[in-house]
Coordinates of C-alpha atoms and ligand atoms in Angstrom, one line a residue:
X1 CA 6.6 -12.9 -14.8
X2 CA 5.6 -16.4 -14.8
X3 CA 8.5 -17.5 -13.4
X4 CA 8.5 -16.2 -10.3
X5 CA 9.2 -19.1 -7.7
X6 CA 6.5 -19.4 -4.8
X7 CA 9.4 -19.7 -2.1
X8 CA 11.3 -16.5 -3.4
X9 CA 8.0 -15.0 -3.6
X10 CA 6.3 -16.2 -0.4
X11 CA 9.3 -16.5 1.8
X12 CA 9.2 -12.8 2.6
X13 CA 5.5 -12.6 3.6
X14 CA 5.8 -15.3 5.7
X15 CA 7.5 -16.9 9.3
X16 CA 7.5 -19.7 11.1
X17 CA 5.2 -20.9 13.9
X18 CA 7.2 -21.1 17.0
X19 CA 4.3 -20.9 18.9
X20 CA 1.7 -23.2 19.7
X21 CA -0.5 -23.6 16.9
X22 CA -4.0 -22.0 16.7
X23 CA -6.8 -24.5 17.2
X24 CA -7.9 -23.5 14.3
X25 CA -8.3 -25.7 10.6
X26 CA -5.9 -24.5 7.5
X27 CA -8.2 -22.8 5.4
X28 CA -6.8 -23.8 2.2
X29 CA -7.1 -27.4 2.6
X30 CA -9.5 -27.5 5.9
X31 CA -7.0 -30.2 7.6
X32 CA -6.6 -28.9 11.3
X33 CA -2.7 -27.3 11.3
X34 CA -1.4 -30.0 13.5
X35 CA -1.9 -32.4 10.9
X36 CA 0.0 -32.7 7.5
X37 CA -1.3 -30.8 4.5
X38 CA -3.6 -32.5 1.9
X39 CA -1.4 -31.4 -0.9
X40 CA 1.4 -33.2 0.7
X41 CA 1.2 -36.3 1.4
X42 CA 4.3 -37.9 2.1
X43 CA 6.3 -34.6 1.1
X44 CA 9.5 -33.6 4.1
X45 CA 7.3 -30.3 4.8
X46 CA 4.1 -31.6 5.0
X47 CA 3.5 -30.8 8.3
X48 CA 5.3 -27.1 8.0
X49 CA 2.8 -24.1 9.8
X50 CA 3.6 -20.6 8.8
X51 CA 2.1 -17.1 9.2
X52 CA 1.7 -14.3 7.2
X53 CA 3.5 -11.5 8.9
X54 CA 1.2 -8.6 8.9
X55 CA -2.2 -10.1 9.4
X56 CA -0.5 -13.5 11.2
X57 CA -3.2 -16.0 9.9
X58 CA -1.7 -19.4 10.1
X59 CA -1.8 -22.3 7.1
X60 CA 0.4 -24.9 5.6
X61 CA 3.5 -23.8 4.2
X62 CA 2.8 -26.0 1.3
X63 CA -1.0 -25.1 1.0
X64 CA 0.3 -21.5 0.6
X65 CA 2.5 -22.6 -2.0
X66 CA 0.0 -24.5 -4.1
X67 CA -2.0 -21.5 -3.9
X68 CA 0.3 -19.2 -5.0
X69 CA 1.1 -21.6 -8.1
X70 CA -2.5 -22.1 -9.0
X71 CA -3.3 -18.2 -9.4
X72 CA -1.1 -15.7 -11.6
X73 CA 2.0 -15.6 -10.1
X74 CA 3.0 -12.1 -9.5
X75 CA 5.3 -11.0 -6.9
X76 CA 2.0 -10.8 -4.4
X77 CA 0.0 -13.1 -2.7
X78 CA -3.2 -12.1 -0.5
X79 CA -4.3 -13.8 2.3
X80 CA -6.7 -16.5 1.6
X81 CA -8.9 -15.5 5.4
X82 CA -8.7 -11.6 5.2
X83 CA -7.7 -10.6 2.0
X84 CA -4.6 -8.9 3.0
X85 CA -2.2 -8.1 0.0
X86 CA 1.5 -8.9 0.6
X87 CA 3.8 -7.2 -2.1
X88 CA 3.0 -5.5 -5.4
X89 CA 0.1 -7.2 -7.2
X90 CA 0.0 -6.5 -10.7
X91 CA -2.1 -7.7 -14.0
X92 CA -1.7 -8.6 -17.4
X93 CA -3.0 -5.5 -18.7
X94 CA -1.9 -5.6 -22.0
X95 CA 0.3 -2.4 -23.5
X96 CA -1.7 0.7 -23.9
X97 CA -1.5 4.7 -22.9
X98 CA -3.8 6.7 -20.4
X99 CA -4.3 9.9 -20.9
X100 CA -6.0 12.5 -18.8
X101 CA -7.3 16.4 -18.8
X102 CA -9.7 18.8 -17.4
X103 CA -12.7 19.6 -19.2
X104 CA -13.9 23.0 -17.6
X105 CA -17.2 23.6 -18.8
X106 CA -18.2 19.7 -18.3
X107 CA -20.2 19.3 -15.4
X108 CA -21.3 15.7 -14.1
X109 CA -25.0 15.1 -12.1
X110 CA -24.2 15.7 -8.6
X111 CA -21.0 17.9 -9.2
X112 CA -22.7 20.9 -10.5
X113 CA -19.8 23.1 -8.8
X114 CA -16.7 21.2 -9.9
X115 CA -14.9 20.7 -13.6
X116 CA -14.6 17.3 -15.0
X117 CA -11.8 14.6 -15.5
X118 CA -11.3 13.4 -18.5
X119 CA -9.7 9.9 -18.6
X120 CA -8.5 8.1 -21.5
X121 CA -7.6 4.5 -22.2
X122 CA -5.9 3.9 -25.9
X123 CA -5.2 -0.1 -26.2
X124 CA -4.8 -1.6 -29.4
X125 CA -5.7 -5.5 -30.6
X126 CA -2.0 -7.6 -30.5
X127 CA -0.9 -11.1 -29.6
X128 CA -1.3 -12.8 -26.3
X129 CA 1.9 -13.6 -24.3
X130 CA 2.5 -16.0 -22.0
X131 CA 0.7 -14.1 -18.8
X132 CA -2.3 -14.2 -20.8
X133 CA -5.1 -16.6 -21.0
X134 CA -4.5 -18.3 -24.7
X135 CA -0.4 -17.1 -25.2
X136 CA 0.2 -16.6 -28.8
X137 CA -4.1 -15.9 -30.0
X138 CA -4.5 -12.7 -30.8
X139 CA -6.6 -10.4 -28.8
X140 CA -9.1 -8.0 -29.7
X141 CA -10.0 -4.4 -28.9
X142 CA -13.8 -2.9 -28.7
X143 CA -14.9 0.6 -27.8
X144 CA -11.1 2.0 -27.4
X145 CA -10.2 4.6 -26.7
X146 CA -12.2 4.4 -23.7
X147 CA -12.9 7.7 -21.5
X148 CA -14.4 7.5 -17.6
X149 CA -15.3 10.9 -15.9
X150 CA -14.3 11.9 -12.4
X151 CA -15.2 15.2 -10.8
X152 CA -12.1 16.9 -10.5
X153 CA -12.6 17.4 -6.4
X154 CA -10.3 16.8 -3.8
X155 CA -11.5 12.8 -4.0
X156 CA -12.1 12.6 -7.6
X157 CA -8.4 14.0 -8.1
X158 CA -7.0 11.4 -5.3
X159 CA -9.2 8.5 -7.1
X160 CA -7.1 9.7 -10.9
X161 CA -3.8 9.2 -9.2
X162 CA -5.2 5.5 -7.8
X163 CA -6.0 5.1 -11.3
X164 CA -2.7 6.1 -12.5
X165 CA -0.9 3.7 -10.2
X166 CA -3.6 0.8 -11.4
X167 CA -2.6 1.0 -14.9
X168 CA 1.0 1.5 -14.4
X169 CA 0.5 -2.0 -12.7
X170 CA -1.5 -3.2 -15.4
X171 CA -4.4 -3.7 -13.6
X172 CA -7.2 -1.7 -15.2
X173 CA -8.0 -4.2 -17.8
X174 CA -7.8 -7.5 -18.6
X175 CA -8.2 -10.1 -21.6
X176 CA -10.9 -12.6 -21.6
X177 CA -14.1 -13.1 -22.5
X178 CA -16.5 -9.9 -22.3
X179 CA -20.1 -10.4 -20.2
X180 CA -21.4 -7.6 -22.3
X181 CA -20.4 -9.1 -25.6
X182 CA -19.8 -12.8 -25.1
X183 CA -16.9 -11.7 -26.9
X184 CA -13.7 -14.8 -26.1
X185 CA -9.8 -13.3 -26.3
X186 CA -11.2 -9.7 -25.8
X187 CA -9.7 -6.7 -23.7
X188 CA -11.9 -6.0 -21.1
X189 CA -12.4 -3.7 -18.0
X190 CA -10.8 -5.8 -14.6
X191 CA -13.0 -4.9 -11.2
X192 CA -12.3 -1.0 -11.1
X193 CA -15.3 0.5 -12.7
X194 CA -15.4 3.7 -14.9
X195 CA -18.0 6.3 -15.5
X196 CA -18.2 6.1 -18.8
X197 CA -21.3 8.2 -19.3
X198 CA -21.0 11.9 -18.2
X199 CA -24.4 13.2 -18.8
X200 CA -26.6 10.4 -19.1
X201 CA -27.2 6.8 -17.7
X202 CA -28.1 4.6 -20.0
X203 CA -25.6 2.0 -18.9
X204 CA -25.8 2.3 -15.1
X205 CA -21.9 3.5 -15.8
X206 CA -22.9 7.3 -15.5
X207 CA -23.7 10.2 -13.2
X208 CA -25.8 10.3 -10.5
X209 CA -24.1 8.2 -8.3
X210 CA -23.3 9.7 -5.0
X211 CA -21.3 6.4 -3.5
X212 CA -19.1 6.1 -6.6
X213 CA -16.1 7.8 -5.6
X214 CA -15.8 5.8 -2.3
X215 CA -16.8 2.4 -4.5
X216 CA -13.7 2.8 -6.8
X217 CA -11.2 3.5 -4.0
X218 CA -12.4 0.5 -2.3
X219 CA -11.9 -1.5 -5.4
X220 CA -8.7 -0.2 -6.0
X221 CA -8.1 -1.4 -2.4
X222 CA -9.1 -4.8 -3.6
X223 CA -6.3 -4.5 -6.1
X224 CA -3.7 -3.3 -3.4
X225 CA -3.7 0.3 -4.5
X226 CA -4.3 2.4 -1.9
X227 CA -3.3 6.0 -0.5
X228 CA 0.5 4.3 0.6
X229 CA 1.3 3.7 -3.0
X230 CA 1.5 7.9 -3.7
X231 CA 4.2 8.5 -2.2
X232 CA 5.5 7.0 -5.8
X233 CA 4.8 10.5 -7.1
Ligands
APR301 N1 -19.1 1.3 -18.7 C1 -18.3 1.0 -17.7 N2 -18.1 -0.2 -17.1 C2 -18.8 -1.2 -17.7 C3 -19.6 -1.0 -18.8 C4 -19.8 0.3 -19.3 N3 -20.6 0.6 -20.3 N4 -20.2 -2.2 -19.1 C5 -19.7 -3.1 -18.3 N5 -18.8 -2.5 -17.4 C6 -18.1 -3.1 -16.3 C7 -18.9 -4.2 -15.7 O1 -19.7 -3.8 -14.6 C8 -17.8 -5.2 -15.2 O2 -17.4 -4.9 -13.9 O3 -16.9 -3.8 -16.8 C9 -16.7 -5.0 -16.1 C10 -16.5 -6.1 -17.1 O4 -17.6 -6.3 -17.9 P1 -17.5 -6.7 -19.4 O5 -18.8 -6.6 -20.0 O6 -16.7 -8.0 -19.5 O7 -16.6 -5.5 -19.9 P2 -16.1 -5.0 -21.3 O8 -16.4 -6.0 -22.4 O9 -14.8 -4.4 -21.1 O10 -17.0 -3.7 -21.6 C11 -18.3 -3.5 -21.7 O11 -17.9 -1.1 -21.4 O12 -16.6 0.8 -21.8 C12 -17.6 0.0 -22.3 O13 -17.2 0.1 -24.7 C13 -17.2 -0.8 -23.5 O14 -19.4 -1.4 -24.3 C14 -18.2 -1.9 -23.6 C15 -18.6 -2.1 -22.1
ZN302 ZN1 -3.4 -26.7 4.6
ZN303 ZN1 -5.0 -12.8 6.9

């Protein structure tokens, strides 16, 4: 995936400024649009304006570029102003299984009513490849498998199939270096947090937590998974 070319990529996100510019500044490279890009300096395009087509904030065509080339290239790029995600973004998750089932006599703080879903990550230690930050060190695993536990209500339910699309994406983890261990070249959860605690809360990853089912969604949002991407099931 690391060949993706930012044109290919970006060209379909993307149109030409026929109109007058915005007054406003490029916010990649702070140069107001009328004048060249800083990353181009003497380059045919230099002076090229385009838009992203949905949310129709204006930069440098070659700014956009250089972004795209300086992140993981992925067939996505979000908007650098509003954080708008163009295409599929995905992560470098490495292989793994989830697993999931309903644990009816489990009953989380604050869903005293409802069953319990049981989610489970399997990922086991391997070598990196090139997506990953140190391609061809070998990775670790700690605490795997790891479970999170959702109330299985009408959100909770809507939240595991998020989840499900996440990890088919490869976006629930990452590899890196863990804040809780220190640990370098180690697999480790990626911005979409977990209960990992059913019963108690010794973490702060457990149950009470009225706003946690709204959290996740919105940081699945962040991700570019939202309600759309069901219609995949
Ligand atoms: N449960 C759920 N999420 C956690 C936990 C935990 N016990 N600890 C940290 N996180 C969240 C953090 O809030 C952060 O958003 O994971 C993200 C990455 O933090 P790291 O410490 O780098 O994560 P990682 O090394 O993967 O895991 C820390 O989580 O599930 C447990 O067994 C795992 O003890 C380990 C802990
Ligand atoms: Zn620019
Ligand atoms: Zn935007």
């Amino acid at each position: 995936d690391k060949g993706n070319s930012g044109e290919a990529v970006l060209g379909a996100f993307m149109e030409p400024v026929t109109e007058a510019l915005d007054s406003t500044d490029c916010a990649i490279c702070c140069e107001h649009l009328s004048e060249p890009s800083s990353y181009g300096e003497g380059h045919p395009e230099a002076h090229v304006a385009i838009k992203l087509t949905k949310c129709g904030h204006q930069f440098h065509k070659l700014c956009l570029l250089q972004m795209y080339h300086s992140i993981h290239k992925d067939a996505s790029v979000q908007c650098p102003s509003c954080k708008t995600i163009y295409g599929e973004k995905t992560g470098i998750c490495p292989p793994g299984n989830m697993h999931w089932r309903i644990c009816p006599d489990l009953h989380l703080p604050g869903y005293e009513n409802y069953s319990t879903i049981m989610v489970t990550y399997s990922i086991s230690p391997g070598v990196q490849g090139p997506e990953h930050p140190q391609p061809g060190a070998r990775y670790s695993t700690r605490g795997f498998p790891r479970r999170g536990f959702i109330p299985d209500c009408d959100q909770g339910r809507k939240l595991l199939k998020l989840l499900m699309v996440a990890f088919r994406r490869r976006l629930m983890f990452t590899i890196g270096t863990s804040y809780t261990t220190g640990e370098p070249n180690t697999v480790t959860w990626n911005e979409i947090h977990h209960k990992t605690e059913p019963v108690s809360n010794h973490s702060g990853h457990g149950y009470p937590d009225p706003n946690y089912l709204d959290n996740a969604v919105l940081e699945l949002a962040a991700h570019g998974v939202t309600e759309d991407c069901l219609a995949q099931f």
